[in-house]
Short mmCIF file of C-alpha atoms in Angstrom, two decimals:
data_model
loop_
_atom_site.label_atom_id
_atom_site.label_comp_id
_atom_site.label_asym_id
_atom_site.label_seq_id
_atom_site.Cartn_x
_atom_site.Cartn_y
_atom_site.Cartn_z
CA MET A 1158 86.51 49.85 133.44
CA SER A 1159 84.88 50.90 136.74
CA VAL A 1160 85.03 54.30 138.22
CA VAL A 1161 86.98 54.60 141.33
CA ILE A 1162 86.09 57.46 143.76
CA PRO A 1163 88.77 57.89 146.31
CA ASN A 1164 87.91 57.10 149.97
CA TRP A 1165 88.31 60.54 151.25
CA LEU A 1166 85.76 61.95 148.62
CA GLN A 1167 83.47 59.01 149.48
CA GLU A 1168 83.38 59.87 153.08
CA GLN A 1169 82.73 63.64 152.25
CA CYS A 1170 79.95 62.61 150.07
CA TYR A 1171 78.40 60.39 152.63
CA ARG A 1172 78.84 63.19 155.33
CA LEU A 1173 77.25 65.53 152.79
CA LYS A 1174 74.08 63.26 152.38
CA ALA A 1175 73.70 62.37 156.06
CA THR A 1176 70.93 64.08 157.76
CA ASP A 1177 72.51 64.06 161.26
CA CYS A 1178 75.81 65.62 160.00
CA LYS A 1179 75.92 69.22 159.33
CA ILE A 1180 78.72 70.30 157.01
CA LEU A 1181 78.58 74.09 156.42
CA ASN A 1182 82.18 74.45 155.07
CA LEU A 1183 83.56 71.93 152.50
CA ASN A 1184 87.25 72.60 151.50
CA LEU A 1185 88.37 70.57 148.69
CA ASN A 1186 91.32 73.07 147.80
CA ILE A 1187 93.91 71.34 145.63
CA ARG A 1188 92.28 67.89 145.47
CA ARG A 1189 92.38 67.73 141.82
CA LEU A 1190 88.93 66.02 141.10
CA ASP A 1191 88.34 64.40 137.80
CA ARG A 1192 84.93 64.07 136.12
CA ALA A 1193 83.79 61.09 138.16
CA CYS A 1194 84.56 62.66 141.44
CA LEU A 1195 82.98 65.95 140.47
CA GLU A 1196 79.65 63.92 139.55
CA ALA A 1197 79.73 62.30 142.87
CA LEU A 1198 80.40 65.47 144.72
CA VAL A 1199 77.52 67.10 142.90
CA GLU A 1200 75.14 64.24 143.55
CA ALA A 1201 76.00 64.69 147.21
CA LEU A 1202 75.50 68.39 147.17
CA ASN A 1203 72.05 68.12 145.65
CA GLU A 1204 70.80 66.05 148.64
CA ASN A 1205 72.46 68.56 151.23
CA GLU A 1206 70.54 71.91 152.06
CA GLU A 1207 73.07 73.04 154.81
CA ILE A 1208 76.41 73.70 152.84
CA GLU A 1209 77.14 77.34 152.80
CA VAL A 1210 80.93 77.44 151.59
CA ILE A 1211 82.51 75.41 148.89
CA ASN A 1212 86.14 75.84 148.24
CA LEU A 1213 87.29 74.20 144.90
CA THR A 1214 90.28 76.23 144.43
CA SER A 1215 92.66 74.44 142.00
CA ALA A 1216 90.46 71.31 142.42
CA LEU A 1217 89.07 71.45 138.88
CA ILE A 1218 92.28 72.42 136.97
CA HIS A 1219 92.30 69.11 135.00
CA LEU A 1220 88.73 69.36 133.66
CA SER A 1221 87.43 70.98 130.69
CA ASP A 1222 84.81 73.84 131.11
CA ARG A 1223 82.02 71.34 129.88
CA CYS A 1224 82.70 69.07 132.57
CA LEU A 1225 81.61 71.80 134.99
CA LEU A 1226 78.11 71.83 133.74
CA PRO A 1227 76.83 69.66 136.59
CA LEU A 1228 78.12 71.96 139.21
CA THR A 1229 76.74 75.04 137.39
CA GLY A 1230 73.65 73.83 136.35
CA VAL A 1231 72.38 72.21 139.66
CA VAL A 1232 74.41 73.57 142.41
CA LEU A 1233 74.60 77.10 141.48
CA SER A 1234 71.26 77.67 139.98
CA SER A 1235 69.19 76.22 142.59
CA HIS A 1236 71.15 75.31 145.82
CA PRO A 1237 69.08 76.66 148.91
CA SER A 1238 71.91 77.53 151.26
CA LEU A 1239 75.20 78.11 149.23
CA LYS A 1240 76.55 81.54 149.87
CA VAL A 1241 80.22 81.37 149.09
CA LEU A 1242 81.99 79.37 146.29
CA HIS A 1243 85.86 79.40 145.49
CA LEU A 1244 86.65 78.52 141.86
CA SER A 1245 89.98 80.25 141.78
CA TYR A 1246 93.07 78.82 139.98
CA ASN A 1247 91.15 76.23 137.73
CA GLU A 1248 92.15 77.58 134.41
CA ILE A 1249 88.28 78.13 133.55
CA GLN A 1250 87.97 79.91 130.28
CA ASN A 1251 84.15 79.95 129.42
CA MET A 1252 81.70 81.64 131.94
CA SER A 1253 78.64 81.24 129.77
CA ALA A 1254 77.03 78.29 131.80
CA LEU A 1255 78.11 79.80 135.17
CA GLY A 1256 76.65 83.16 134.10
CA ILE A 1257 73.44 81.57 133.17
CA ALA A 1258 73.26 79.62 136.43
CA LEU A 1259 74.02 82.49 138.55
CA GLU A 1260 71.10 84.51 137.16
CA THR A 1261 68.70 82.23 139.11
CA ASN A 1262 70.70 82.14 142.23
CA ASN A 1263 69.46 84.38 144.95
CA GLN A 1264 71.71 82.94 147.76
CA LEU A 1265 75.41 83.13 146.71
CA VAL A 1266 76.87 86.34 148.01
CA GLU A 1267 80.68 85.55 147.24
CA LEU A 1268 82.17 84.11 144.04
CA HIS A 1269 85.70 83.78 143.90
CA MET A 1270 87.18 83.19 140.27
CA ASP A 1271 90.61 84.84 140.35
CA TYR A 1272 93.49 83.46 138.33
CA ASN A 1273 91.28 81.70 135.58
CA ARG A 1274 91.75 82.11 131.87
CA ILE A 1275 88.15 83.70 131.49
CA ASP A 1276 87.82 84.79 127.81
CA ALA A 1277 86.41 88.27 127.09
CA GLN A 1278 83.35 87.12 125.27
CA SER A 1279 81.95 84.86 127.98
CA ALA A 1280 82.84 87.33 130.77
CA MET A 1281 80.38 89.89 129.27
CA ALA A 1282 77.72 87.35 129.09
#
């Protein structure tokens, strides 16, 4: 079975990778990304050094915390221009990977995590 990435996301990924197109604010609010979509997005974000704001509010609600690892491991820990990340309303429970990624991030100034289900143990990590 082949993975199908929706046209709207293919277009956004193409624009993120294009050197002649500057996207500073990517709003994927309530887009309901699955694992394949998130992986395509992370790949495109890795090639983009301009993006400053990513809004994934309610976009990752159907993914497990493990599926967020590509996002936390690559984008958050080493992205050169990302300043604001919205992850609200995604039912995220475990903050451990996110916390580790943020230890090495010097660019992020806003992280929106409200209305998730963060457990007390990983919140303290």
